[in-house]
Amino acid sequence: SGLTVSGGDNRTTTIHDSLFVPNKPIYARGGFRNKQGAVVTIADDATAFVSGKVTPGIIKITPTADRTKATPSAADLITDLSLTEDNDSFDMFFVNDASGSHDLTLSAGTGVTFIGNEVIKHKDNNDNAAQSGSAMYRIRRSGSSTVDWIRLA
């Protein structure tokens, strides 16, 4: 048994809790559309940010100096991102909107392991720019109380 939505009309199907498709591809011939929450801005300081800031998927900071900020703990990320099983993951983006040469460095919260570069360089609007001022990460549950924070781009 399963859920099938077909027909040429514009039907709307609402799934009220969650849809889980184990080990099978999902096809959307018309494309997926994501309801994007508001971009979350984090403080221009050295305080850690909370996992609730991660859930909309885009975090922005405009640092006025180089900043280091700790990620939320793995336990908080697992709970708030509903990473219920190992290998569940969540993709998110950081935007460093600094107009100067101020970088953001992430430090690992408890139970978080970085894979790849944790520095998000400032934006550079020159034609030959070496950095864009943004980074894409995947947060992957690696154990019941641990996550990998993986740099994808």
Short mmCIF file of C-alpha atoms in Angstrom, two decimals:
data_model
loop_
_atom_site.label_atom_id
_atom_site.label_comp_id
_atom_site.label_asym_id
_atom_site.label_seq_id
_atom_site.Cartn_x
_atom_site.Cartn_y
_atom_site.Cartn_z
CA SER A 1 0.00 0.00 0.00
CA GLY A 2 1.10 3.56 -0.44
CA LEU A 3 0.16 7.08 -1.32
CA THR A 4 -0.43 7.86 -4.98
CA VAL A 5 -1.43 11.28 -6.25
CA SER A 6 -2.23 11.35 -9.93
CA GLY A 7 -4.36 13.13 -12.46
CA GLY A 8 -4.09 16.18 -14.60
CA ASP A 9 -5.89 18.52 -12.26
CA ASN A 10 -4.31 20.59 -9.54
CA ARG A 11 -4.92 18.38 -6.54
CA THR A 12 -3.51 19.23 -3.18
CA THR A 13 -2.53 16.42 -0.85
CA THR A 14 -1.62 17.30 2.71
CA ILE A 15 0.44 15.02 4.89
CA HIS A 16 -0.17 16.15 8.44
CA ASP A 17 2.74 14.53 10.23
CA SER A 18 5.54 13.17 8.09
CA LEU A 19 6.19 11.08 5.02
CA PHE A 20 8.88 8.44 5.24
CA VAL A 21 9.96 6.47 2.17
CA PRO A 22 12.64 3.95 3.16
CA ASN A 23 15.21 3.09 0.50
CA LYS A 24 13.04 4.16 -2.41
CA PRO A 25 13.36 7.17 -4.70
CA ILE A 26 10.75 9.89 -4.70
CA TYR A 27 9.75 11.27 -8.09
CA ALA A 28 8.17 14.67 -8.60
CA ARG A 29 7.79 15.32 -12.28
CA GLY A 30 6.60 18.84 -11.65
CA GLY A 31 9.52 19.52 -9.28
CA PHE A 32 9.69 19.97 -5.54
CA ARG A 33 8.81 23.23 -3.91
CA ASN A 34 10.04 24.03 -0.45
CA LYS A 35 8.33 26.45 1.88
CA GLN A 36 11.31 28.48 3.06
CA GLY A 37 11.07 30.11 6.45
CA ALA A 38 12.55 33.52 7.03
CA VAL A 39 16.33 33.81 6.95
CA VAL A 40 17.59 33.75 10.53
CA THR A 41 20.15 36.34 11.56
CA ILE A 42 22.56 35.46 14.35
CA ALA A 43 24.30 37.98 16.59
CA ASP A 44 27.59 39.60 15.62
CA ASP A 45 29.42 38.28 18.66
CA ALA A 46 31.17 35.15 19.95
CA THR A 47 28.14 33.50 21.61
CA ALA A 48 27.01 30.06 20.48
CA PHE A 49 23.84 29.88 18.44
CA VAL A 50 20.94 27.59 19.37
CA SER A 51 19.57 24.75 17.27
CA GLY A 52 16.31 26.62 16.72
CA LYS A 53 18.31 28.98 14.49
CA VAL A 54 19.22 26.02 12.24
CA THR A 55 15.71 24.71 11.51
CA PRO A 56 14.74 27.29 8.83
CA GLY A 57 17.82 26.16 6.87
CA ILE A 58 19.49 29.54 6.22
CA ILE A 59 21.54 31.47 8.78
CA LYS A 60 23.00 34.91 8.12
CA ILE A 61 25.60 36.88 10.03
CA THR A 62 27.16 40.25 9.25
CA PRO A 63 30.32 40.24 11.35
CA THR A 64 32.19 43.47 12.07
CA ALA A 65 35.29 41.48 13.08
CA ASP A 66 36.43 37.88 12.66
CA ARG A 67 34.06 35.75 14.73
CA THR A 68 34.06 32.22 16.13
CA LYS A 69 30.70 30.74 17.09
CA ALA A 70 29.97 27.32 18.57
CA THR A 71 27.36 25.11 16.97
CA PRO A 72 24.52 23.72 19.02
CA SER A 73 25.17 20.39 20.73
CA ALA A 74 24.53 17.17 18.84
CA ALA A 75 21.75 16.29 21.30
CA ASP A 76 19.91 19.56 20.56
CA LEU A 77 20.38 19.17 16.80
CA ILE A 78 19.13 15.57 16.86
CA THR A 79 16.00 16.62 18.75
CA ASP A 80 15.19 19.88 16.96
CA LEU A 81 15.92 18.56 13.45
CA SER A 82 14.05 15.27 14.13
CA LEU A 83 17.08 13.15 13.24
CA THR A 84 15.47 10.00 14.64
CA GLU A 85 17.80 7.38 13.14
CA ASP A 86 21.49 7.18 12.30
CA ASN A 87 22.25 8.65 8.86
CA ASP A 88 19.22 10.98 8.96
CA SER A 89 20.43 14.35 7.74
CA PHE A 90 19.51 18.00 7.27
CA ASP A 91 21.01 20.46 4.77
CA MET A 92 21.56 24.08 5.74
CA PHE A 93 23.31 27.21 4.52
CA PHE A 94 25.34 29.97 6.13
CA VAL A 95 25.65 33.43 4.60
CA ASN A 96 28.50 35.66 5.77
CA ASP A 97 27.28 39.09 4.69
CA ALA A 98 30.34 41.02 5.92
CA SER A 99 31.31 43.89 3.66
CA GLY A 100 34.87 43.79 5.00
CA SER A 101 37.31 40.94 5.35
CA HIS A 102 35.65 39.41 8.41
CA ASP A 103 35.33 35.62 8.47
CA LEU A 104 33.09 33.35 10.53
CA THR A 105 34.63 30.23 12.05
CA LEU A 106 32.37 27.56 13.48
CA SER A 107 33.51 25.56 16.49
CA ALA A 108 32.06 22.18 17.35
CA GLY A 109 29.46 21.95 20.08
CA THR A 110 29.32 18.84 22.28
CA GLY A 111 29.01 15.70 20.15
CA VAL A 112 29.59 17.55 16.84
CA THR A 113 32.40 16.51 14.49
CA PHE A 114 33.38 18.70 11.56
CA ILE A 115 34.20 17.13 8.22
CA GLY A 116 35.65 19.73 5.88
CA ASN A 117 36.25 23.43 6.35
CA GLU A 118 34.46 25.21 9.19
CA VAL A 119 35.47 28.72 8.04
CA ILE A 120 32.93 30.78 6.11
CA LYS A 121 34.88 33.49 4.35
CA HIS A 122 33.49 36.99 3.89
CA LYS A 123 31.76 37.84 0.64
CA ASP A 124 33.89 39.18 -2.18
CA ASN A 125 32.11 40.95 -5.03
CA ASN A 126 35.14 41.21 -7.32
CA ASP A 127 34.99 39.50 -10.70
CA ASN A 128 37.89 37.22 -9.72
CA ALA A 129 36.55 36.53 -6.23
CA ALA A 130 37.97 33.57 -4.37
CA GLN A 131 34.98 33.24 -2.04
CA SER A 132 31.25 33.81 -2.16
CA GLY A 133 30.49 34.46 1.49
CA SER A 134 28.31 31.38 1.81
CA ALA A 135 28.63 27.73 2.76
CA MET A 136 26.41 24.66 2.54
CA TYR A 137 26.54 22.03 5.26
CA ARG A 138 24.88 18.68 5.88
CA ILE A 139 24.19 17.75 9.49
CA ARG A 140 24.17 13.94 9.67
CA ARG A 141 23.25 11.90 12.72
CA SER A 142 26.18 9.52 13.23
CA GLY A 143 25.05 8.05 16.56
CA SER A 144 22.42 8.49 19.24
CA SER A 145 24.27 11.52 20.66
CA THR A 146 26.63 12.53 17.84
CA VAL A 147 26.40 14.30 14.49
CA ASP A 148 28.77 14.98 11.61
CA TRP A 149 28.71 18.59 10.37
CA ILE A 150 29.82 18.11 6.76
CA ARG A 151 30.91 20.93 4.43
CA LEU A 152 29.36 20.33 0.99
CA ALA A 153 30.09 23.65 -0.70
#
